[in-house]
Amino acid sequence: MADSSDGLNVVHLGLVPYAEGLRLQERLRDAVEDGRLEQTLLLLEHEPACTVGRRSGDGELAMDPAWYAERGIGIFETDRGGKVTYHAPGQLVGYPVMRVADPVAHVRAMEEAIVATLAAEGIGARSRPDEGPDFTGVWVGERKIASIGVHVRRGISTHGFAINAEMEMEPWSWIVPCGLSTPMTSTELETGRAPLLPSLRRSVATEWARRCGLREVELPESELRAALGAVPAGAA
């Protein structure tokens, strides 16, 4: 969890290419470190991408990169913990870029916030902290519904969580998610209805701020980018 009782900026970004998301996190990490911005939760969706974590091994990507590229899926090496995972529209991604005193407690707080968010959707989910690092995340029975992977450098975290909401699920069969041969699920599959992503975003932001003891403050994307000296993806 965070080591501060100050505000938590919450920024809703919409659909963001994965590489652009990485650049924003790095700029934001520097801004939090030097005090230009308070700790911030970025909430967004990504264009299709497979990301490779520090613990990834051979065989987690079942096909060669060209096969994924033909299907519009980028492959990205990252510095986050965990193994291979998949991002696409319809998945709610959260990147808490903030000061962290205890990385394990930080991950456990994410799991708790997601479990509470899903409970509000009528989904009985759980974390599995006693089963080892491969079981980090949130589960519905034996089905995984949310993935978590973080990186902490000089006491500030990047990366975060991804909740499967109303995404196309077939691409999960094209990887070994998180190094486990386990079924993946989504809020849509568990409830039989498509979630309202704006409602899901608001709920997870509130639950995350509560667990970190931070005051939730909505920050417009334009103000974030102005503070970081960043421009929207695709802009001149």
Tab-separated table of C-alpha atoms in Angstrom:
chain	number	residue	atom	x	y	z
A	1	MET	CA	0.000	0.000	0.000
A	2	ALA	CA	0.977	3.653	-0.226
A	3	ASP	CA	3.043	5.344	2.454
A	4	SER	CA	1.202	8.670	2.194
A	5	SER	CA	-2.193	10.034	3.277
A	6	ASP	CA	-2.347	12.654	0.510
A	7	GLY	CA	-4.598	12.664	-2.542
A	8	LEU	CA	-4.894	9.999	-5.218
A	9	ASN	CA	-5.352	11.384	-8.724
A	10	VAL	CA	-7.672	9.178	-10.794
A	11	VAL	CA	-7.329	9.594	-14.571
A	12	HIS	CA	-9.678	7.937	-17.102
A	13	LEU	CA	-7.757	7.536	-20.359
A	14	GLY	CA	-9.950	5.392	-22.609
A	15	LEU	CA	-8.257	3.204	-25.260
A	16	VAL	CA	-4.447	3.546	-25.227
A	17	PRO	CA	-1.808	1.684	-27.299
A	18	TYR	CA	0.363	-0.396	-24.987
A	19	ALA	CA	3.629	1.388	-25.867
A	20	GLU	CA	2.001	4.744	-25.142
A	21	GLY	CA	0.840	3.409	-21.772
A	22	LEU	CA	4.415	2.468	-20.898
A	23	ARG	CA	5.683	5.937	-21.813
A	24	LEU	CA	2.988	7.622	-19.736
A	25	GLN	CA	3.816	5.487	-16.707
A	26	GLU	CA	7.515	6.356	-16.906
A	27	ARG	CA	6.814	10.088	-17.199
A	28	LEU	CA	4.319	9.847	-14.366
A	29	ARG	CA	6.738	7.885	-12.177
A	30	ASP	CA	9.286	10.690	-12.547
A	31	ALA	CA	6.628	13.327	-11.794
A	32	VAL	CA	5.549	11.537	-8.610
A	33	GLU	CA	9.168	11.138	-7.531
A	34	ASP	CA	10.024	14.821	-7.956
A	35	GLY	CA	6.724	16.038	-6.470
A	36	ARG	CA	5.133	17.540	-9.589
A	37	LEU	CA	2.122	15.240	-9.232
A	38	GLU	CA	0.490	13.359	-6.421
A	39	GLN	CA	0.172	9.613	-6.575
A	40	THR	CA	-2.027	8.629	-9.505
A	41	LEU	CA	-4.222	5.770	-10.690
A	42	LEU	CA	-4.456	5.496	-14.483
A	43	LEU	CA	-7.570	3.633	-15.689
A	44	LEU	CA	-7.691	2.598	-19.333
A	45	GLU	CA	-8.099	-0.113	-21.940
A	46	HIS	CA	-5.333	-1.305	-24.258
A	47	GLU	CA	-5.248	-2.206	-27.905
A	48	PRO	CA	-4.506	-5.959	-28.326
A	49	ALA	CA	-1.112	-6.851	-26.843
A	50	CYS	CA	0.720	-9.724	-25.185
A	51	THR	CA	3.105	-8.566	-22.470
A	52	VAL	CA	6.014	-10.550	-21.086
A	53	GLY	CA	6.958	-10.189	-17.416
A	54	ARG	CA	10.260	-10.729	-15.620
A	55	ARG	CA	9.348	-14.299	-14.614
A	56	SER	CA	8.221	-15.392	-18.081
A	57	GLY	CA	9.659	-18.601	-19.518
A	58	ASP	CA	9.851	-20.386	-22.831
A	59	GLY	CA	6.597	-21.661	-24.279
A	60	GLU	CA	4.255	-19.087	-22.760
A	61	LEU	CA	3.776	-17.550	-26.210
A	62	ALA	CA	2.501	-20.504	-28.202
A	63	MET	CA	3.148	-18.904	-31.614
A	64	ASP	CA	5.959	-16.854	-33.125
A	65	PRO	CA	5.724	-13.026	-33.075
A	66	ALA	CA	4.727	-12.843	-36.762
A	67	TRP	CA	1.654	-14.993	-36.064
A	68	TYR	CA	0.474	-12.548	-33.394
A	69	ALA	CA	1.331	-9.550	-35.568
A	70	GLU	CA	-0.876	-10.895	-38.369
A	71	ARG	CA	-3.751	-10.749	-35.890
A	72	GLY	CA	-2.980	-7.214	-34.772
A	73	ILE	CA	-1.452	-8.256	-31.448
A	74	GLY	CA	1.775	-6.593	-30.328
A	75	ILE	CA	4.388	-8.355	-28.183
A	76	PHE	CA	6.075	-6.298	-25.451
A	77	GLU	CA	8.875	-7.136	-23.018
A	78	THR	CA	8.258	-5.394	-19.679
A	79	ASP	CA	9.909	-4.930	-16.286
A	80	ARG	CA	6.831	-5.923	-14.280
A	81	GLY	CA	6.595	-9.021	-12.151
A	82	GLY	CA	4.708	-12.080	-13.322
A	83	LYS	CA	4.646	-13.896	-16.633
A	84	VAL	CA	2.825	-13.530	-19.969
A	85	THR	CA	-0.588	-11.902	-20.070
A	86	TYR	CA	-2.961	-10.454	-22.666
A	87	HIS	CA	-4.618	-7.045	-23.003
A	88	ALA	CA	-7.428	-5.959	-25.330
A	89	PRO	CA	-10.427	-3.622	-25.455
A	90	GLY	CA	-13.078	-4.592	-22.933
A	91	GLN	CA	-10.488	-5.264	-20.229
A	92	LEU	CA	-10.188	-2.657	-17.459
A	93	VAL	CA	-6.519	-1.897	-16.783
A	94	GLY	CA	-5.352	0.043	-13.735
A	95	TYR	CA	-1.859	1.442	-13.207
A	96	PRO	CA	-1.331	2.836	-9.686
A	97	VAL	CA	1.812	4.961	-9.961
A	98	MET	CA	2.541	5.735	-6.353
A	99	ARG	CA	4.927	5.531	-3.427
A	100	VAL	CA	5.057	2.012	-2.011
A	101	ALA	CA	6.654	0.970	1.279
A	102	ASP	CA	5.739	-2.731	1.053
A	103	PRO	CA	5.359	-4.205	-2.463
A	104	VAL	CA	3.668	-7.387	-1.204
A	105	ALA	CA	1.084	-5.389	0.753
A	106	HIS	CA	0.606	-3.241	-2.360
A	107	VAL	CA	-0.309	-6.334	-4.407
A	108	ARG	CA	-2.557	-7.731	-1.660
A	109	ALA	CA	-4.413	-4.392	-1.512
A	110	MET	CA	-5.015	-4.561	-5.276
A	111	GLU	CA	-6.486	-8.030	-4.900
A	112	GLU	CA	-8.757	-6.843	-2.072
A	113	ALA	CA	-9.943	-3.829	-4.077
A	114	ILE	CA	-10.757	-6.002	-7.097
A	115	VAL	CA	-12.592	-8.601	-4.992
A	116	ALA	CA	-14.734	-5.818	-3.495
A	117	THR	CA	-15.367	-4.281	-6.929
A	118	LEU	CA	-16.520	-7.629	-8.317
A	119	ALA	CA	-18.713	-8.278	-5.278
A	120	ALA	CA	-20.647	-5.129	-6.199
A	121	GLU	CA	-21.278	-6.771	-9.597
A	122	GLY	CA	-22.634	-9.881	-7.888
A	123	ILE	CA	-19.475	-11.935	-8.488
A	124	GLY	CA	-18.015	-13.965	-5.635
A	125	ALA	CA	-14.261	-13.688	-6.256
A	126	ARG	CA	-11.208	-14.474	-4.137
A	127	SER	CA	-7.463	-14.056	-3.950
A	128	ARG	CA	-5.049	-16.939	-3.327
A	129	PRO	CA	-2.110	-15.408	-1.424
A	130	ASP	CA	-1.039	-18.654	0.253
A	131	GLU	CA	-0.574	-20.595	-3.007
A	132	GLY	CA	2.549	-18.854	-4.295
A	133	PRO	CA	3.368	-16.076	-6.774
A	134	ASP	CA	1.876	-17.909	-9.768
A	135	PHE	CA	-1.544	-17.473	-8.150
A	136	THR	CA	-1.302	-13.710	-7.685
A	137	GLY	CA	-4.499	-12.096	-8.974
A	138	VAL	CA	-8.222	-12.647	-8.492
A	139	TRP	CA	-10.194	-15.803	-9.173
A	140	VAL	CA	-13.785	-17.006	-9.451
A	141	GLY	CA	-13.562	-20.621	-8.400
A	142	GLU	CA	-10.657	-21.971	-10.466
A	143	ARG	CA	-11.152	-19.375	-13.225
A	144	LYS	CA	-8.933	-16.299	-13.318
A	145	ILE	CA	-10.697	-12.978	-13.803
A	146	ALA	CA	-7.979	-10.434	-12.942
A	147	SER	CA	-4.200	-10.370	-13.338
A	148	ILE	CA	-1.643	-8.339	-11.369
A	149	GLY	CA	2.001	-7.497	-12.026
A	150	VAL	CA	3.999	-4.556	-10.681
A	151	HIS	CA	7.452	-3.016	-10.756
A	152	VAL	CA	8.837	-0.883	-7.913
A	153	ARG	CA	11.835	1.369	-8.535
A	154	ARG	CA	13.168	3.819	-5.973
A	155	GLY	CA	10.042	3.221	-3.895
A	156	ILE	CA	7.519	4.060	-6.652
A	157	SER	CA	5.328	1.479	-8.358
A	158	THR	CA	4.344	1.142	-12.002
A	159	HIS	CA	2.186	-1.398	-13.858
A	160	GLY	CA	-0.763	-2.831	-11.914
A	161	PHE	CA	-3.917	-4.848	-12.574
A	162	ALA	CA	-6.205	-5.934	-15.410
A	163	ILE	CA	-9.828	-7.038	-14.917
A	164	ASN	CA	-11.457	-9.015	-17.726
A	165	ALA	CA	-14.810	-7.326	-18.291
A	166	GLU	CA	-16.380	-7.731	-21.744
A	167	MET	CA	-13.374	-8.637	-23.883
A	168	GLU	CA	-13.089	-11.289	-26.589
A	169	MET	CA	-11.788	-14.359	-24.721
A	170	GLU	CA	-10.466	-16.591	-27.534
A	171	PRO	CA	-6.993	-14.955	-27.649
A	172	TRP	CA	-6.300	-16.194	-24.120
A	173	SER	CA	-6.000	-19.663	-25.667
A	174	TRP	CA	-3.094	-18.388	-27.779
A	175	ILE	CA	-0.830	-17.942	-24.719
A	176	VAL	CA	-0.155	-19.678	-21.397
A	177	PRO	CA	-1.543	-16.896	-19.173
A	178	CYS	CA	0.631	-16.181	-16.143
A	179	GLY	CA	2.396	-19.484	-16.801
A	180	LEU	CA	-0.684	-21.501	-15.803
A	181	SER	CA	-2.884	-23.796	-17.859
A	182	THR	CA	-5.951	-22.339	-16.232
A	183	PRO	CA	-9.278	-21.140	-17.645
A	184	MET	CA	-9.792	-17.395	-17.897
A	185	THR	CA	-13.123	-15.711	-17.295
A	186	SER	CA	-14.701	-12.245	-17.383
A	187	THR	CA	-17.425	-10.312	-15.628
A	188	GLU	CA	-19.594	-10.802	-18.719
A	189	LEU	CA	-19.178	-14.593	-18.612
A	190	GLU	CA	-19.800	-14.755	-14.873
A	191	THR	CA	-22.943	-12.597	-14.840
A	192	GLY	CA	-24.388	-13.188	-18.310
A	193	ARG	CA	-24.483	-9.458	-18.975
A	194	ALA	CA	-22.018	-6.914	-20.270
A	195	PRO	CA	-20.760	-4.633	-17.481
A	196	LEU	CA	-20.881	-0.881	-17.743
A	197	LEU	CA	-17.175	-0.072	-17.858
A	198	PRO	CA	-17.595	3.507	-16.530
A	199	SER	CA	-19.304	2.083	-13.438
A	200	LEU	CA	-16.600	-0.562	-13.035
A	201	ARG	CA	-13.898	2.114	-13.318
A	202	ARG	CA	-15.511	4.289	-10.663
A	203	SER	CA	-15.962	1.355	-8.316
A	204	VAL	CA	-12.387	0.084	-8.534
A	205	ALA	CA	-10.997	3.614	-8.100
A	206	THR	CA	-13.037	4.100	-4.932
A	207	GLU	CA	-12.071	0.702	-3.525
A	208	TRP	CA	-8.393	1.293	-4.303
A	209	ALA	CA	-8.318	4.755	-2.706
A	210	ARG	CA	-10.067	3.387	0.387
A	211	ARG	CA	-7.537	0.596	0.871
A	212	CYS	CA	-4.622	2.969	0.454
A	213	GLY	CA	-6.057	5.564	2.818
A	214	LEU	CA	-5.950	8.195	0.090
A	215	ARG	CA	-8.368	10.942	-0.929
A	216	GLU	CA	-9.771	10.279	-4.421
A	217	VAL	CA	-9.426	13.227	-6.837
A	218	GLU	CA	-10.490	12.974	-10.490
A	219	LEU	CA	-7.841	14.499	-12.769
A	220	PRO	CA	-8.715	15.252	-16.415
A	221	GLU	CA	-6.469	13.592	-18.990
A	222	SER	CA	-5.609	17.002	-20.455
A	223	GLU	CA	-4.230	18.180	-17.104
A	224	LEU	CA	-2.199	15.009	-16.670
A	225	ARG	CA	-0.635	15.318	-20.117
A	226	ALA	CA	0.081	19.015	-19.601
A	227	ALA	CA	1.855	18.256	-16.323
A	228	LEU	CA	3.897	15.498	-17.972
A	229	GLY	CA	4.628	17.362	-21.191
A	230	ALA	CA	3.017	14.449	-23.051
A	231	VAL	CA	0.803	14.507	-26.137
A	232	PRO	CA	-1.976	12.052	-27.011
A	233	ALA	CA	-0.983	9.005	-29.043
A	234	GLY	CA	-1.115	9.799	-32.756
A	235	ALA	CA	-0.956	13.570	-32.279
A	236	ALA	CA	1.520	15.608	-34.300
